[in-house]
Short mmCIF file of C-alpha atoms and ligand atoms in Angstrom, two decimals:
data_model
loop_
_atom_site.label_atom_id
_atom_site.label_comp_id
_atom_site.label_asym_id
_atom_site.label_seq_id
_atom_site.Cartn_x
_atom_site.Cartn_y
_atom_site.Cartn_z
CA MET A 1433 119.31 149.80 147.12
CA GLU A 1434 122.65 150.86 145.94
CA ILE A 1435 126.14 150.23 147.44
CA GLY A 1436 128.70 153.01 147.37
CA LYS A 1437 131.79 153.51 145.72
CA TYR A 1438 133.98 151.85 148.19
CA SER A 1439 132.64 149.01 150.36
CA PHE A 1440 134.64 146.85 152.64
CA GLY A 1441 133.49 143.16 153.51
CA ILE A 1442 133.88 142.65 157.22
CA GLY A 1443 131.63 140.10 159.40
CA ASP A 1444 133.38 137.64 161.17
CA ARG A 1445 133.51 133.93 162.26
CA PHE A 1446 131.75 134.11 165.46
CA ALA A 1447 129.66 137.51 164.69
CA HIS A 1448 131.30 139.08 168.01
CA GLU A 1449 133.54 141.86 166.36
CA GLY A 1450 131.14 144.06 164.68
CA VAL A 1451 131.92 147.12 166.98
CA ASN A 1452 135.41 146.80 166.70
CA GLN A 1453 135.25 146.37 162.78
CA LEU A 1454 132.83 149.24 162.33
CA LYS A 1455 135.27 151.45 164.57
CA ALA A 1456 138.17 150.46 162.20
CA LEU A 1457 136.31 151.86 159.02
CA ILE A 1458 135.22 155.02 161.10
CA GLU A 1459 138.92 155.39 161.88
CA ALA A 1460 140.00 155.01 158.50
CA GLU A 1461 137.59 157.63 157.14
CA GLU A 1462 139.11 160.34 159.76
CA ARG A 1463 142.80 159.17 159.13
CA PHE A 1464 142.84 158.74 155.25
CA GLY A 1465 139.62 160.47 154.18
CA VAL A 1466 138.00 157.56 152.54
CA HIS A 1467 134.63 156.29 153.33
CA PHE A 1468 133.96 152.55 153.08
CA ASP A 1469 130.38 150.95 153.43
CA PRO A 1470 130.56 148.50 155.68
CA VAL A 1471 129.19 145.17 154.79
CA TRP A 1472 129.23 142.12 156.99
CA ASN A 1473 129.63 139.15 155.19
CA LYS A 1474 129.54 135.38 156.52
CA SER A 1475 129.46 132.40 153.60
CA ASN A 1476 127.25 129.58 154.12
CA ARG A 1477 130.43 127.31 154.57
CA GLU A 1478 131.39 129.57 157.72
CA HIS A 1479 127.76 129.10 159.34
CA GLN A 1480 128.13 125.55 159.06
CA ILE A 1481 131.24 125.06 160.16
CA VAL A 1482 130.62 127.47 163.23
CA GLY A 1483 126.97 126.31 163.55
CA THR A 1484 125.66 129.97 163.63
CA GLU A 1485 122.41 131.39 161.32
CA PRO A 1486 122.62 134.36 159.21
CA ALA A 1487 120.39 136.04 161.74
CA GLU A 1488 123.09 136.49 164.06
CA THR A 1489 125.36 138.21 161.38
CA ARG A 1490 122.43 140.72 161.17
CA ARG A 1491 122.21 141.17 164.66
CA GLU A 1492 125.88 141.66 164.80
CA ALA A 1493 125.39 144.29 162.02
CA ASP A 1494 122.51 146.30 163.80
CA GLU A 1495 124.15 146.32 167.11
CA ALA A 1496 127.56 147.71 166.00
CA VAL A 1497 125.65 150.56 164.09
CA ALA A 1498 123.78 151.37 167.09
CA ALA A 1499 126.50 151.17 169.52
CA LEU A 1500 128.48 153.40 167.80
CA GLY A 1501 125.52 155.69 166.57
CA TYR A 1502 126.63 154.97 162.90
CA LYS A 1503 124.36 156.86 160.29
CA ASP A 1504 125.37 155.71 157.00
CA ARG A 1505 124.25 152.81 154.97
CA TYR A 1506 125.23 149.16 155.56
CA PHE A 1507 124.72 145.71 154.47
CA VAL A 1508 124.72 142.35 155.34
CA ASP A 1509 125.94 140.05 152.84
CA ALA A 1510 124.79 136.37 151.97
CA ASP A 1511 128.12 135.24 150.99
CA HIS A 1512 128.51 132.56 148.41
CA ILE A 1513 124.99 131.19 148.16
CA ASN A 1514 123.28 129.03 145.57
CA LEU A 1515 119.90 127.75 145.07
CA THR A 1516 120.26 124.92 147.81
CA ASN A 1517 121.07 127.43 150.72
CA VAL A 1518 119.85 130.79 149.86
CA ASP A 1519 116.56 130.57 151.79
CA ARG A 1520 117.88 130.89 155.21
CA PHE A 1521 119.72 133.80 154.41
CA ILE A 1522 116.88 135.94 152.55
CA GLU A 1523 115.42 137.40 155.75
CA ALA A 1524 118.83 138.77 157.41
CA SER A 1525 120.52 139.87 154.04
CA ASP A 1526 120.27 142.74 151.88
CA PHE A 1527 123.35 141.89 149.83
CA PHE A 1528 123.47 138.39 148.14
CA THR A 1529 126.94 136.93 146.43
CA ILE A 1530 125.51 134.44 143.89
CA ASP A 1531 128.15 131.60 143.66
CA VAL A 1532 128.14 130.11 140.21
CA ALA A 1533 131.42 128.82 140.38
CA ASP A 1534 130.30 125.11 140.32
CA TYR A 1535 128.49 125.57 136.93
CA ILE A 1536 131.38 126.90 134.83
CA GLY A 1537 132.93 124.31 132.40
CA LYS A 1538 136.47 123.40 132.07
CA THR A 1539 136.64 122.77 128.38
CA GLY A 1540 135.06 124.28 125.37
CA THR A 1541 134.09 127.69 123.89
CA MET A 1542 133.37 130.74 125.98
CA GLU A 1543 129.76 130.17 125.70
CA GLU A 1544 129.94 126.63 126.43
CA ARG A 1545 132.11 126.81 129.80
CA PHE A 1546 130.10 130.38 131.05
CA LEU A 1547 126.47 130.38 129.84
CA PRO A 1548 125.51 127.71 132.27
CA ALA A 1549 126.87 129.52 135.24
CA ILE A 1550 125.23 132.61 133.94
CA LYS A 1551 121.78 131.32 133.49
CA GLU A 1552 122.26 129.59 137.09
CA ALA A 1553 122.96 133.09 138.44
CA GLY A 1554 119.75 134.23 136.74
CA ARG A 1555 117.58 131.53 138.32
CA ILE A 1556 119.19 132.48 141.64
CA TYR A 1557 118.77 136.04 141.20
CA ARG A 1558 115.03 135.94 140.24
CA HIS A 1559 114.53 133.42 143.23
CA ILE A 1560 115.68 136.13 145.65
CA ALA A 1561 114.06 138.73 143.68
CA GLU A 1562 110.55 137.02 144.32
CA CYS A 1563 111.12 136.78 147.98
CA LYS A 1564 112.52 140.14 148.67
CA GLY A 1565 111.05 142.24 145.99
CA ALA A 1566 113.78 143.49 143.05
CA GLY A 1567 115.32 146.78 144.28
CA ASN A 1568 115.66 145.77 147.94
CA PHE A 1569 118.93 144.22 147.81
CA VAL A 1570 122.53 144.19 146.28
CA THR A 1571 123.35 141.57 144.04
CA GLU A 1572 126.83 140.24 143.41
CA VAL A 1573 128.03 137.34 141.22
CA SER A 1574 131.18 135.36 142.23
CA MET A 1575 133.17 133.09 139.89
CA ASP A 1576 136.51 133.16 142.20
CA GLU A 1577 136.55 129.71 143.51
CA VAL A 1578 137.55 128.28 140.43
CA ASP A 1579 141.20 126.82 139.18
CA LYS A 1580 141.52 129.08 136.33
CA ALA A 1581 141.67 132.72 136.28
CA GLN A 1582 139.02 134.49 133.99
CA THR A 1583 140.64 136.77 131.27
CA PRO A 1584 139.33 140.27 130.71
CA GLU A 1585 137.82 138.95 127.45
CA GLU A 1586 135.72 136.22 129.52
CA LEU A 1587 134.73 139.04 131.95
CA ARG A 1588 133.34 141.26 129.02
CA TYR A 1589 131.31 138.02 127.76
CA ILE A 1590 130.03 137.27 131.27
CA LEU A 1591 128.98 140.72 131.91
CA LYS A 1592 126.95 140.75 128.63
CA GLU A 1593 125.30 137.47 129.51
CA LEU A 1594 124.55 138.60 133.06
CA ALA A 1595 122.95 141.74 131.72
CA ALA A 1596 120.92 139.69 129.07
CA GLU A 1597 119.48 137.66 132.22
CA LYS A 1598 118.42 141.08 133.51
CA ILE A 1599 120.77 140.96 136.82
CA PRO A 1600 121.08 144.53 138.18
CA LEU A 1601 124.71 143.66 139.13
CA GLN A 1602 126.59 145.75 141.12
CA THR A 1603 129.42 143.81 142.02
CA ILE A 1604 131.42 140.97 140.36
CA ALA A 1605 133.84 138.70 141.86
CA PRO A 1606 136.15 137.00 138.90
CA LYS A 1607 138.92 134.76 139.64
CA PHE A 1608 142.03 136.66 139.32
CA THR A 1609 145.63 135.34 138.16
CA GLY A 1610 147.80 134.31 140.91
CA ARG A 1611 147.10 132.73 144.45
CA PHE A 1612 144.67 134.14 146.90
CA ASN A 1613 145.61 131.97 150.07
CA LYS A 1614 143.45 132.65 153.00
CA GLY A 1615 144.99 134.96 155.49
CA VAL A 1616 148.52 135.39 153.60
CA ASP A 1617 150.02 137.70 150.77
CA TYR A 1618 149.13 137.38 147.36
CA ARG A 1619 151.37 135.11 145.42
CA GLY A 1620 151.99 135.75 141.96
CA ASP A 1621 153.26 137.97 138.93
CA LEU A 1622 152.54 141.21 140.18
CA ALA A 1623 152.93 142.94 136.74
CA LEU A 1624 150.51 140.57 135.00
CA PHE A 1625 148.24 140.95 137.89
CA GLU A 1626 148.31 144.87 137.35
CA LYS A 1627 147.98 144.47 133.85
CA GLU A 1628 144.77 142.04 134.04
CA PHE A 1629 143.39 144.32 136.94
CA GLU A 1630 143.36 147.72 134.93
CA GLN A 1631 141.91 145.60 131.71
CA ASP A 1632 138.97 144.21 134.19
CA LEU A 1633 138.35 147.98 135.24
CA MET A 1634 138.18 149.06 131.81
CA VAL A 1635 135.82 146.11 130.71
CA ILE A 1636 133.38 146.97 133.46
CA ALA A 1637 133.26 150.77 132.42
CA GLU A 1638 132.65 149.70 128.95
CA ALA A 1639 129.96 147.07 129.93
CA VAL A 1640 128.06 149.55 131.95
CA LYS A 1641 127.61 151.62 129.18
CA ALA A 1642 127.16 149.13 126.20
CA TYR A 1643 125.01 146.73 128.09
CA GLY A 1644 123.03 148.94 130.34
CA LEU A 1645 124.25 147.44 134.05
CA PRO A 1646 124.11 149.52 136.95
CA ALA A 1647 126.50 152.69 136.76
CA ASN A 1648 128.19 151.47 139.98
CA LEU A 1649 129.14 148.11 139.01
CA LYS A 1650 132.67 147.51 140.35
CA LEU A 1651 134.97 144.56 141.27
CA SER A 1652 134.75 142.66 144.29
CA ILE A 1653 137.95 140.97 145.77
CA HIS A 1654 137.49 137.91 147.42
CA SER A 1655 140.01 136.82 150.00
CA GLY A 1656 141.02 140.33 150.12
CA SER A 1657 142.26 139.82 153.50
CA ASP A 1658 146.31 140.47 154.01
CA LYS A 1659 146.92 140.61 149.90
CA PHE A 1660 149.23 143.52 150.82
CA SER A 1661 151.39 143.22 147.78
CA ILE A 1662 148.58 143.98 145.34
CA TYR A 1663 146.86 146.84 147.47
CA PRO A 1664 148.77 149.62 146.45
CA ILE A 1665 148.38 148.24 142.84
CA MET A 1666 144.74 148.36 143.16
CA GLY A 1667 144.60 151.64 144.88
CA ARG A 1668 146.65 153.26 142.26
CA LEU A 1669 144.28 152.03 139.40
CA ILE A 1670 141.07 152.54 140.96
CA ARG A 1671 142.03 155.98 141.60
CA LYS A 1672 143.46 156.41 137.88
CA HIS A 1673 140.16 154.81 136.53
CA ASP A 1674 137.77 156.50 138.82
CA ALA A 1675 136.44 153.17 139.76
CA GLY A 1676 134.78 151.54 142.84
CA ILE A 1677 136.04 148.51 144.71
CA HIS A 1678 134.62 146.16 147.17
CA ILE A 1679 137.25 144.12 149.42
CA LYS A 1680 136.11 140.94 151.23
CA THR A 1681 138.32 140.67 154.56
CA ALA A 1682 136.38 138.66 157.06
CA GLY A 1683 138.82 135.94 157.63
CA THR A 1684 141.63 138.17 158.88
CA THR A 1685 139.48 139.42 161.88
CA TRP A 1686 139.38 135.76 163.50
CA LEU A 1687 143.38 135.57 163.28
CA GLU A 1688 143.48 138.90 165.16
CA GLU A 1689 141.11 137.66 167.50
CA ASN A 1690 143.44 134.62 168.34
CA ILE A 1691 146.52 137.21 168.48
CA GLY A 1692 144.38 139.05 170.66
CA LEU A 1693 143.77 136.22 173.24
CA ALA A 1694 147.57 135.51 172.89
CA VAL A 1695 148.40 139.06 174.31
CA ALA A 1696 145.70 139.59 176.65
CA ASP A 1697 146.62 137.27 179.73
CA PRO A 1698 148.37 134.01 180.45
CA ALA A 1699 145.01 132.12 180.71
CA ALA A 1700 143.99 133.32 177.40
CA LEU A 1701 147.19 132.43 175.89
CA VAL A 1702 146.78 128.70 176.94
CA LEU A 1703 143.44 128.89 175.25
CA ALA A 1704 145.19 130.55 171.94
CA LYS A 1705 147.66 127.68 172.30
CA LYS A 1706 145.37 125.06 172.57
CA ILE A 1707 143.37 125.99 169.31
CA TYR A 1708 146.80 125.57 167.27
CA VAL A 1709 147.61 122.31 169.25
CA ASN A 1710 144.13 120.92 168.44
CA ALA A 1711 144.22 122.19 164.94
CA LEU A 1712 147.69 120.45 164.33
CA GLY A 1713 146.27 117.08 165.09
CA ARG A 1714 143.27 117.56 162.72
CA MET A 1715 144.91 119.50 159.85
CA GLU A 1716 143.54 117.65 157.05
CA GLU A 1717 139.91 117.72 158.25
CA LEU A 1718 140.11 121.30 158.75
CA ALA A 1719 141.97 122.05 155.49
CA VAL A 1720 139.36 120.27 153.12
CA PRO A 1721 136.76 122.90 152.76
CA TYR A 1722 139.67 125.39 151.79
CA ALA A 1723 141.86 123.05 149.78
CA THR A 1724 142.07 125.51 146.94
CA VAL A 1725 142.82 128.45 148.92
CA ILE A 1726 145.64 127.43 151.51
CA ASP A 1727 148.98 126.30 150.99
CA ILE A 1728 150.70 125.05 154.06
CA ASP A 1729 153.99 124.08 154.25
CA GLU A 1730 154.03 121.08 157.22
CA SER A 1731 157.41 121.18 157.88
CA LYS A 1732 157.29 124.68 159.05
CA LEU A 1733 154.71 124.19 161.74
CA PRO A 1734 156.10 124.38 165.02
CA LEU A 1735 155.60 121.27 167.09
CA PRO A 1736 153.25 121.41 170.20
CA GLU A 1737 156.04 121.09 172.67
CA GLU A 1738 158.01 123.95 171.16
CA VAL A 1739 154.76 125.96 171.10
CA ALA A 1740 153.97 125.23 174.78
CA GLY A 1741 157.31 127.30 175.97
CA TRP A 1742 156.36 130.16 173.93
CA ASP A 1743 155.78 133.47 175.58
CA ALA A 1744 152.82 136.12 174.36
CA ASP A 1745 155.20 137.83 172.17
CA THR A 1746 156.71 135.06 170.56
CA TYR A 1747 153.05 133.58 169.65
CA ALA A 1748 151.78 137.24 168.51
CA ARG A 1749 154.83 137.47 166.33
CA THR A 1750 154.70 134.17 164.82
CA LEU A 1751 151.08 134.86 163.93
CA ARG A 1752 150.89 138.51 163.33
CA HIS A 1753 151.16 139.47 159.22
CA ASN A 1754 154.27 141.43 159.46
CA GLN A 1755 156.65 140.13 156.69
CA GLU A 1756 159.47 141.99 158.18
CA ASP A 1757 159.40 140.07 161.42
CA PRO A 1758 161.66 136.99 161.30
CA LEU A 1759 159.38 135.23 163.79
CA TYR A 1760 156.39 135.79 161.07
CA ASN A 1761 155.38 132.43 160.03
CA PRO A 1762 152.89 132.18 157.13
CA SER A 1763 152.44 128.34 157.54
CA PHE A 1764 151.16 128.92 161.22
CA ARG A 1765 149.08 131.62 160.10
CA GLN A 1766 147.25 129.60 157.35
CA LEU A 1767 146.67 126.83 160.09
CA ILE A 1768 145.16 128.99 162.57
CA HIS A 1769 143.21 130.44 159.72
CA VAL A 1770 141.26 127.44 158.95
CA SER A 1771 141.15 126.46 163.06
CA TYR A 1772 138.04 128.56 163.92
CA LYS A 1773 136.36 125.21 163.95
CA ILE A 1774 138.05 124.36 166.95
CA ALA A 1775 137.53 127.60 168.50
CA ALA A 1776 133.84 127.10 168.28
CA GLU A 1777 133.96 123.48 169.65
CA LEU A 1778 135.85 125.11 172.67
CA GLY A 1779 132.69 127.39 172.99
CA ASP A 1780 132.29 127.43 176.47
CA GLU A 1781 135.94 128.36 177.35
CA PHE A 1782 136.30 130.65 174.06
CA TYR A 1783 133.43 132.80 173.71
CA PRO A 1784 133.63 134.30 177.25
CA ALA A 1785 137.37 134.83 176.76
CA LEU A 1786 136.33 136.98 173.73
CA GLU A 1787 134.03 139.03 175.49
CA LYS A 1788 136.41 139.53 178.31
CA HIS A 1789 139.10 140.64 176.16
CA THR A 1790 137.17 142.59 173.74
CA ASP A 1791 139.45 145.53 174.13
CA VAL A 1792 142.65 143.93 173.78
CA ILE A 1793 141.15 142.14 170.76
CA GLY A 1794 139.75 145.27 169.21
CA GLU A 1795 143.01 146.88 169.40
CA GLN A 1796 144.40 144.26 167.14
CA ILE A 1797 141.49 144.11 164.61
CA THR A 1798 141.27 147.99 164.20
CA ALA A 1799 145.14 148.36 163.60
CA ASN A 1800 144.89 145.55 161.13
CA LEU A 1801 142.24 146.75 159.19
CA CYS A 1802 143.43 150.47 159.22
CA GLU A 1803 147.15 150.15 159.22
CA ARG A 1804 147.77 147.08 157.52
CA HIS A 1805 144.86 146.86 154.95
CA ILE A 1806 143.04 150.29 154.12
CA LYS A 1807 146.30 152.34 154.47
CA ARG A 1808 147.93 149.99 151.91
CA LEU A 1809 144.95 150.99 149.61
CA PHE A 1810 144.62 154.56 150.57
CA PRO A 1811 147.59 155.91 151.89
CA GLY A 1812 145.98 159.20 152.65
CA LYS A 1813 146.14 162.37 151.38
ZN1 LIG B 3275 134.98 134.18 147.71
#
């Protein structure tokens, strides 16, 4: 099983927007002339927080594909799995993101730091291959959820050793320089990112030849939602080097659902506000699983009394990722990003609202993925 040159990680917290997301990729192909394989991904962490099962992600993907009569390949990604939780994903998934970040050592030689993680990746890969049969799934290895970025030299070593483990790696997610906070733009040195990203592309091309890794091996960008300032850089460099790319953007769709509710009708606006106000009261708890990937400035968070007076437009503009808009508030946006647990808890109120307003929400999702994301990567011909 092979993934195409360009692929987009969609998927969403509530397994609800499959059709709206697939529409976005179809529209992007029509408008910008670029095809992305859709990959519905959802991590174990998200399943636990929302209380869902991997089978629901599979159903979402299959139903979206059937509803739109989509004929191309698509995948369901068991995102950030390890040996303790992979089994529940085996049946529903055909793409596995083997997360070995916890096995990377903080000190020592390259070998001492990375080899334990690579050996663990081998164990997890072989376990999946035993269950599903080798060749019946796409393998990614992720090392992004660590503090320190991996250098191109380290990436070269990692690829060499993953090849020695006989892992047919199709995508690799290193930790890049700079901050990839959830739901907001990249923060870091763009020139340094550009240099590192280009070196990584060259390392991958060399590793494919030198170590016999699959020819379609490519970089996977985690927390790819909303990293607008690096999209043109990545787009230019993958074209220059004729390289593929996988970008995971699941998180951004929940934010569009929230915006869609805010603008749908007055009752749904009240619900969107309720999610924010509840999240404000439980910020510490909600932020824990995302400690390394959010930066909320609490002094910038509006008080409940203030939000109570907002109209739909004010709410939407505060949340929507438009850096030109003076109302846009990245701290507000990041808090909403981690507040999907609250929405899940409000299930009886929340799920029917998603259902009822699917058209308005769909407009937000499609515009977000096409206009704000893919267009920055492939501005079109
Ligand atoms: Zn990740």
